[in-house]
PDB file of C-alpha atoms in Angstrom:
ATOM      1  CA  MET A   1      70.031  57.131  24.644  1.00 77.00           C
ATOM      2  CA  ASP A   2      70.110  60.795  23.616  1.00 90.00           C
ATOM      3  CA  ARG A   3      67.430  62.680  25.574  1.00 91.00           C
ATOM      4  CA  GLU A   4      66.576  65.114  22.781  1.00 95.00           C
ATOM      5  CA  ARG A   5      66.083  62.260  20.358  1.00 96.00           C
ATOM      6  CA  VAL A   6      63.675  60.538  22.730  1.00 97.00           C
ATOM      7  CA  LEU A   7      61.765  63.799  23.246  1.00 97.00           C
ATOM      8  CA  SER A   8      61.526  64.243  19.479  1.00 98.00           C
ATOM      9  CA  TRP A   9      60.192  60.708  19.062  1.00 98.00           C
ATOM     10  CA  THR A  10      57.677  61.197  21.863  1.00 98.00           C
ATOM     11  CA  LYS A  11      56.448  64.496  20.436  1.00 98.00           C
ATOM     12  CA  ALA A  12      55.934  62.962  16.993  1.00 98.00           C
ATOM     13  CA  GLU A  13      54.031  59.980  18.395  1.00 98.00           C
ATOM     14  CA  ARG A  14      51.827  62.193  20.554  1.00 98.00           C
ATOM     15  CA  LEU A  15      50.946  64.464  17.645  1.00 98.00           C
ATOM     16  CA  GLY A  16      50.299  61.463  15.413  1.00 98.00           C
ATOM     17  CA  LEU A  17      47.993  59.939  18.006  1.00 98.00           C
ATOM     18  CA  ALA A  18      46.195  63.282  18.445  1.00 98.00           C
ATOM     19  CA  ASP A  19      45.523  63.311  14.691  1.00 98.00           C
ATOM     20  CA  PHE A  20      44.262  59.714  14.937  1.00 98.00           C
ATOM     21  CA  LEU A  21      41.925  60.691  17.780  1.00 98.00           C
ATOM     22  CA  ASP A  22      40.493  63.556  15.737  1.00 98.00           C
ATOM     23  CA  ASP A  23      38.879  60.975  13.445  1.00 97.00           C
ATOM     24  CA  LEU A  24      37.047  59.099  16.196  1.00 98.00           C
ATOM     25  CA  GLU A  25      33.289  59.385  16.520  1.00 96.00           C
ATOM     26  CA  GLY A  26      31.255  59.718  19.704  1.00 94.00           C
ATOM     27  CA  ALA A  27      30.600  56.013  20.241  1.00 97.00           C
ATOM     28  CA  ASP A  28      34.280  55.185  19.722  1.00 98.00           C
ATOM     29  CA  TRP A  29      35.171  57.014  22.911  1.00 98.00           C
ATOM     30  CA  GLU A  30      33.076  54.663  25.026  1.00 98.00           C
ATOM     31  CA  THR A  31      34.570  51.531  23.450  1.00 98.00           C
ATOM     32  CA  PRO A  32      36.433  49.275  25.930  1.00 98.00           C
ATOM     33  CA  SER A  33      40.188  49.564  25.367  1.00 98.00           C
ATOM     34  CA  LEU A  34      42.781  46.816  25.764  1.00 97.00           C
ATOM     35  CA  CYS A  35      43.167  48.014  29.371  1.00 96.00           C
ATOM     36  CA  THR A  36      40.611  46.038  31.353  1.00 94.00           C
ATOM     37  CA  GLY A  37      37.861  48.310  32.655  1.00 96.00           C
ATOM     38  CA  TRP A  38      39.128  51.366  30.763  1.00 98.00           C
ATOM     39  CA  THR A  39      37.269  53.000  27.876  1.00 98.00           C
ATOM     40  CA  VAL A  40      39.062  54.814  25.058  1.00 98.00           C
ATOM     41  CA  HIS A  41      38.033  58.047  26.804  1.00 98.00           C
ATOM     42  CA  ASP A  42      39.739  56.898  30.021  1.00 98.00           C
ATOM     43  CA  VAL A  43      42.961  56.004  28.210  1.00 98.00           C
ATOM     44  CA  VAL A  44      43.174  59.377  26.479  1.00 98.00           C
ATOM     45  CA  ALA A  45      42.525  61.126  29.794  1.00 98.00           C
ATOM     46  CA  HIS A  46      45.372  59.094  31.288  1.00 97.00           C
ATOM     47  CA  LEU A  47      47.707  60.130  28.481  1.00 98.00           C
ATOM     48  CA  THR A  48      47.124  63.815  29.241  1.00 97.00           C
ATOM     49  CA  LEU A  49      48.252  63.235  32.825  1.00 96.00           C
ATOM     50  CA  SER A  50      51.820  62.154  32.039  1.00 92.00           C
ATOM     51  CA  THR A  51      52.965  65.795  31.755  1.00 95.00           C
ATOM     52  CA  ARG A  52      50.683  67.084  34.506  1.00 94.00           C
ATOM     53  CA  THR A  53      51.158  64.719  37.463  1.00 89.00           C
ATOM     54  CA  THR A  54      53.097  66.169  40.395  1.00 86.00           C
ATOM     55  CA  LEU A  55      54.794  64.339  43.251  1.00 85.00           C
ATOM     56  CA  PRO A  56      52.365  65.702  45.906  1.00 86.00           C
ATOM     57  CA  GLY A  57      49.449  64.744  43.667  1.00 85.00           C
ATOM     58  CA  MET A  58      50.833  61.260  43.188  1.00 84.00           C
ATOM     59  CA  VAL A  59      51.369  60.771  46.915  1.00 86.00           C
ATOM     60  CA  LYS A  60      47.816  61.944  47.600  1.00 87.00           C
ATOM     61  CA  GLY A  61      46.507  59.563  44.949  1.00 85.00           C
ATOM     62  CA  MET A  62      48.423  56.632  46.412  1.00 85.00           C
ATOM     63  CA  VAL A  63      47.029  57.329  49.866  1.00 87.00           C
ATOM     64  CA  ARG A  64      43.520  57.534  48.445  1.00 87.00           C
ATOM     65  CA  ALA A  65      44.066  54.239  46.580  1.00 87.00           C
ATOM     66  CA  ARG A  66      45.567  52.597  49.697  1.00 88.00           C
ATOM     67  CA  GLY A  67      48.890  51.980  47.978  1.00 85.00           C
ATOM     68  CA  ASP A  68      47.413  50.341  44.883  1.00 83.00           C
ATOM     69  CA  TRP A  69      49.269  51.867  41.905  1.00 86.00           C
ATOM     70  CA  GLU A  70      46.874  50.594  39.244  1.00 90.00           C
ATOM     71  CA  ARG A  71      43.867  51.798  41.203  1.00 91.00           C
ATOM     72  CA  MET A  72      45.483  55.210  41.608  1.00 93.00           C
ATOM     73  CA  GLU A  73      46.079  55.487  37.852  1.00 93.00           C
ATOM     74  CA  PHE A  74      42.557  54.313  37.043  1.00 93.00           C
ATOM     75  CA  ASP A  75      40.904  56.695  39.491  1.00 93.00           C
ATOM     76  CA  ALA A  76      42.923  59.654  38.196  1.00 94.00           C
ATOM     77  CA  ALA A  77      42.035  58.833  34.598  1.00 95.00           C
ATOM     78  CA  ARG A  78      38.331  58.401  35.379  1.00 96.00           C
ATOM     79  CA  ARG A  79      38.189  61.723  37.231  1.00 96.00           C
ATOM     80  CA  ARG A  80      39.846  63.521  34.324  1.00 96.00           C
ATOM     81  CA  ALA A  81      37.615  61.787  31.782  1.00 98.00           C
ATOM     82  CA  ALA A  82      34.603  62.992  33.759  1.00 97.00           C
ATOM     83  CA  ASP A  83      35.909  66.570  33.759  1.00 97.00           C
ATOM     84  CA  PHE A  84      36.890  66.855  30.088  1.00 98.00           C
ATOM     85  CA  GLY A  85      35.286  65.789  26.845  1.00 98.00           C
ATOM     86  CA  PRO A  86      37.107  64.243  23.862  1.00 98.00           C
ATOM     87  CA  ALA A  87      37.854  67.507  22.043  1.00 98.00           C
ATOM     88  CA  GLU A  88      39.251  69.091  25.222  1.00 98.00           C
ATOM     89  CA  LEU A  89      41.478  66.091  25.952  1.00 98.00           C
ATOM     90  CA  ILE A  90      42.812  66.001  22.389  1.00 98.00           C
ATOM     91  CA  ALA A  91      43.655  69.710  22.637  1.00 98.00           C
ATOM     92  CA  GLN A  92      45.421  69.171  25.966  1.00 98.00           C
ATOM     93  CA  PHE A  93      47.350  66.200  24.606  1.00 98.00           C
ATOM     94  CA  ARG A  94      48.447  68.146  21.537  1.00 98.00           C
ATOM     95  CA  GLU A  95      49.328  71.214  23.628  1.00 97.00           C
ATOM     96  CA  THR A  96      51.894  69.300  25.706  1.00 97.00           C
ATOM     97  CA  ALA A  97      53.183  66.992  22.962  1.00 98.00           C
ATOM     98  CA  ALA A  98      56.663  68.544  23.137  1.00 97.00           C
ATOM     99  CA  SER A  99      56.774  68.845  26.916  1.00 97.00           C
ATOM    100  CA  PRO A 100      59.795  67.238  28.626  1.00 96.00           C
ATOM    101  CA  ARG A 101      57.819  66.876  31.853  1.00 95.00           C
ATOM    102  CA  ARG A 102      57.011  63.365  32.929  1.00 93.00           C
ATOM    103  CA  ALA A 103      55.355  61.689  35.881  1.00 91.00           C
ATOM    104  CA  PRO A 104      57.397  61.400  39.100  1.00 90.00           C
ATOM    105  CA  LEU A 105      59.691  58.344  39.260  1.00 88.00           C
ATOM    106  CA  SER A 106      59.360  57.702  35.522  1.00 93.00           C
ATOM    107  CA  ALA A 107      62.334  57.355  33.158  1.00 95.00           C
ATOM    108  CA  PRO A 108      62.894  59.372  29.935  1.00 95.00           C
ATOM    109  CA  LEU A 109      61.661  56.508  27.756  1.00 97.00           C
ATOM    110  CA  ASP A 110      58.480  55.860  29.744  1.00 97.00           C
ATOM    111  CA  PRO A 111      56.408  58.565  27.978  1.00 97.00           C
ATOM    112  CA  LEU A 112      57.372  57.030  24.623  1.00 98.00           C
ATOM    113  CA  VAL A 113      56.336  53.571  25.842  1.00 98.00           C
ATOM    114  CA  ASP A 114      53.118  55.115  27.138  1.00 97.00           C
ATOM    115  CA  VAL A 115      52.049  56.636  23.838  1.00 98.00           C
ATOM    116  CA  LEU A 116      53.132  53.675  21.694  1.00 98.00           C
ATOM    117  CA  VAL A 117      51.344  51.091  23.831  1.00 98.00           C
ATOM    118  CA  HIS A 118      48.256  53.138  24.657  1.00 98.00           C
ATOM    119  CA  GLY A 119      47.936  53.995  20.975  1.00 98.00           C
ATOM    120  CA  GLN A 120      47.417  50.271  20.376  1.00 98.00           C
ATOM    121  CA  ASP A 121      45.146  49.999  23.423  1.00 98.00           C
ATOM    122  CA  ILE A 122      42.889  52.461  21.633  1.00 98.00           C
ATOM    123  CA  ALA A 123      43.272  51.475  17.976  1.00 98.00           C
ATOM    124  CA  ARG A 124      42.994  47.690  18.103  1.00 98.00           C
ATOM    125  CA  PRO A 125      39.582  47.393  19.811  1.00 98.00           C
ATOM    126  CA  LEU A 126      38.267  49.891  17.261  1.00 98.00           C
ATOM    127  CA  GLY A 127      39.495  47.679  14.426  1.00 97.00           C
ATOM    128  CA  ARG A 128      41.880  50.375  13.238  1.00 96.00           C
ATOM    129  CA  VAL A 129      45.533  50.101  12.309  1.00 94.00           C
ATOM    130  CA  ARG A 130      48.055  52.412  13.944  1.00 96.00           C
ATOM    131  CA  PRO A 131      51.568  51.556  12.688  1.00 94.00           C
ATOM    132  CA  THR A 132      54.448  51.643  15.154  1.00 95.00           C
ATOM    133  CA  PRO A 133      57.774  53.056  13.898  1.00 97.00           C
ATOM    134  CA  GLN A 134      60.531  50.451  14.000  1.00 96.00           C
ATOM    135  CA  GLU A 135      63.397  52.293  15.718  1.00 97.00           C
ATOM    136  CA  GLN A 136      61.165  53.874  18.351  1.00 98.00           C
ATOM    137  CA  THR A 137      59.386  50.602  19.064  1.00 98.00           C
ATOM    138  CA  ILE A 138      62.650  48.696  19.506  1.00 98.00           C
ATOM    139  CA  ALA A 139      63.924  51.391  21.901  1.00 98.00           C
ATOM    140  CA  ALA A 140      60.680  51.165  23.876  1.00 98.00           C
ATOM    141  CA  LEU A 141      60.874  47.368  23.918  1.00 97.00           C
ATOM    142  CA  GLU A 142      64.451  47.410  25.201  1.00 97.00           C
ATOM    143  CA  HIS A 143      63.417  49.775  27.981  1.00 98.00           C
ATOM    144  CA  VAL A 144      60.404  47.695  29.005  1.00 98.00           C
ATOM    145  CA  LEU A 145      62.521  44.536  29.184  1.00 97.00           C
ATOM    146  CA  ALA A 146      65.132  46.265  31.358  1.00 95.00           C
ATOM    147  CA  SER A 147      62.757  48.115  33.689  1.00 95.00           C
ATOM    148  CA  PRO A 148      61.388  46.421  36.831  1.00 93.00           C
ATOM    149  CA  PHE A 149      58.226  48.558  36.576  1.00 92.00           C
ATOM    150  CA  TYR A 150      56.587  46.586  33.757  1.00 95.00           C
ATOM    151  CA  GLY A 151      57.206  43.092  35.141  1.00 93.00           C
ATOM    152  CA  ALA A 152      58.467  41.875  31.759  1.00 94.00           C
ATOM    153  CA  ARG A 153      61.440  39.938  33.112  1.00 90.00           C
ATOM    154  CA  LYS A 154      59.176  37.727  35.207  1.00 90.00           C
ATOM    155  CA  ARG A 155      56.485  37.471  32.534  1.00 91.00           C
ATOM    156  CA  LEU A 156      58.951  36.555  29.772  1.00 92.00           C
ATOM    157  CA  ARG A 157      61.305  34.336  31.762  1.00 90.00           C
ATOM    158  CA  GLY A 158      62.469  31.481  29.555  1.00 90.00           C
ATOM    159  CA  VAL A 159      61.142  33.155  26.385  1.00 94.00           C
ATOM    160  CA  ARG A 160      63.247  34.411  23.490  1.00 95.00           C
ATOM    161  CA  LEU A 161      61.724  37.303  21.537  1.00 96.00           C
ATOM    162  CA  VAL A 162      62.559  37.661  17.840  1.00 97.00           C
ATOM    163  CA  ALA A 163      61.325  40.609  15.779  1.00 98.00           C
ATOM    164  CA  THR A 164      60.283  39.712  12.244  1.00 97.00           C
ATOM    165  CA  ASP A 165      60.359  43.325  11.039  1.00 96.00           C
ATOM    166  CA  ALA A 166      63.741  44.318  12.501  1.00 95.00           C
ATOM    167  CA  ASN A 167      67.160  42.813  13.133  1.00 96.00           C
ATOM    168  CA  TRP A 168      66.484  42.344  16.832  1.00 97.00           C
ATOM    169  CA  SER A 169      66.135  39.539  19.349  1.00 96.00           C
ATOM    170  CA  ARG A 170      66.416  39.164  23.117  1.00 95.00           C
ATOM    171  CA  GLY A 171      66.253  36.358  25.642  1.00 90.00           C
ATOM    172  CA  GLU A 172      67.994  33.053  26.201  1.00 83.00           C
ATOM    173  CA  GLY A 173      64.985  30.782  26.608  1.00 79.00           C
ATOM    174  CA  GLN A 174      64.074  27.758  24.529  1.00 84.00           C
ATOM    175  CA  ASP A 175      60.536  29.034  23.931  1.00 92.00           C
ATOM    176  CA  GLU A 176      60.785  31.414  20.991  1.00 95.00           C
ATOM    177  CA  VAL A 177      58.189  34.027  20.095  1.00 96.00           C
ATOM    178  CA  ARG A 178      58.467  35.610  16.650  1.00 96.00           C
ATOM    179  CA  GLY A 179      56.487  38.601  15.438  1.00 97.00           C
ATOM    180  CA  PRO A 180      56.480  42.324  14.661  1.00 97.00           C
ATOM    181  CA  ALA A 181      58.169  44.503  17.281  1.00 97.00           C
ATOM    182  CA  GLY A 182      54.873  46.232  18.005  1.00 97.00           C
ATOM    183  CA  ASP A 183      53.242  42.946  19.008  1.00 97.00           C
ATOM    184  CA  LEU A 184      56.275  41.982  21.088  1.00 97.00           C
ATOM    185  CA  LEU A 185      55.965  45.326  22.894  1.00 98.00           C
ATOM    186  CA  LEU A 186      52.353  44.546  23.730  1.00 97.00           C
ATOM    187  CA  LEU A 187      53.352  41.137  25.097  1.00 97.00           C
ATOM    188  CA  ALA A 188      56.175  42.669  27.140  1.00 97.00           C
ATOM    189  CA  THR A 189      53.694  45.088  28.726  1.00 97.00           C
ATOM    190  CA  GLY A 190      51.241  42.304  29.563  1.00 95.00           C
ATOM    191  CA  ARG A 191      48.727  42.592  26.731  1.00 96.00           C
ATOM    192  CA  ALA A 192      47.353  39.358  25.315  1.00 95.00           C
ATOM    193  CA  ALA A 193      46.348  41.222  22.143  1.00 96.00           C
ATOM    194  CA  GLY A 194      49.978  40.939  21.056  1.00 96.00           C
ATOM    195  CA  LEU A 195      49.500  37.188  20.637  1.00 96.00           C
ATOM    196  CA  THR A 196      47.462  37.711  17.467  1.00 94.00           C
ATOM    197  CA  GLY A 197      50.548  38.748  15.506  1.00 94.00           C
ATOM    198  CA  VAL A 198      53.154  36.292  16.807  1.00 95.00           C
ATOM    199  CA  SER A 199      54.077  32.646  16.430  1.00 95.00           C
ATOM    200  CA  GLY A 200      56.403  30.120  18.019  1.00 93.00           C
ATOM    201  CA  PRO A 201      56.347  27.722  20.965  1.00 92.00           C
ATOM    202  CA  GLY A 202      56.581  30.568  23.450  1.00 89.00           C
ATOM    203  CA  ALA A 203      53.304  32.076  22.264  1.00 92.00           C
ATOM    204  CA  GLU A 204      51.242  29.258  23.768  1.00 88.00           C
ATOM    205  CA  ARG A 205      53.110  29.626  27.040  1.00 86.00           C
ATOM    206  CA  LEU A 206      52.474  33.370  27.159  1.00 90.00           C
ATOM    207  CA  GLY A 207      48.828  32.778  26.349  1.00 88.00           C
ATOM    208  CA  ARG A 208      48.487  30.986  29.679  1.00 88.00           C
ATOM    209  CA  VAL A 209      49.903  33.860  31.738  1.00 85.00           C
ATOM    210  CA  LEU A 210      48.566  36.965  29.990  1.00 88.00           C
TER     211      LEU A 210
END
C-alpha cells in the first residue's frame, strides 16, 4: 500500500483522536480501558510513544521486563503517564500526528492499527462512540490478519470474517462471524468487546478464547 496514503490516514486519525480526548473530563482519564490493567491515561501515554521509542530504549525496556513484551509496553506507558498529565499528552500526540517515525520493528500500517484500536479501547468503556472509517479499518484489518505480531491467525483459525458495512470477507472456516469492520478489527486484535457488534456461529467460539 502507498506509504504516503497510510501516513495521511494515520495523521487524520491521530488528530481526530486528539480532538476526542480534548472533551474528556478528569475522571474519564482514570477509567479502565479495554486493555486489562490500563487506564485511559495509560493508553494515551502509550500512543505518544509510537513516534518516540528508539531501538536502544526498546532493548533496555525488554531487559528490564525480562523479555516480556507486554510488560515492557505497560511499564513504559505507566512511567510516561506518571510524568505527563492529560493536556501535555494530548499536545504531544497532536504535535507528532504527521510524523513518519514508528517504533522499531513495526510495519508502516502498525501506527494506523494502533490509533484505530486504541481509540476504541478508550471510547467504548466511556460509553462514547468513535466511528472508524471504512477504507482505513479494512486496511488495518488486512494487516492484522497477515501479521504474526497480533496472533490473529491462531485466534481466528477456522473462522470466516464477513464485514456488514463493507464488501469484504476473509477466512475459509465454517464458523462465520458477521459484523462491522471496526468490531472485526477488535476481535482480530484480541478484544472481547468486539463481540457486542457481531453475530454468527463463530462469535460463540471466539467468546470462549477472548
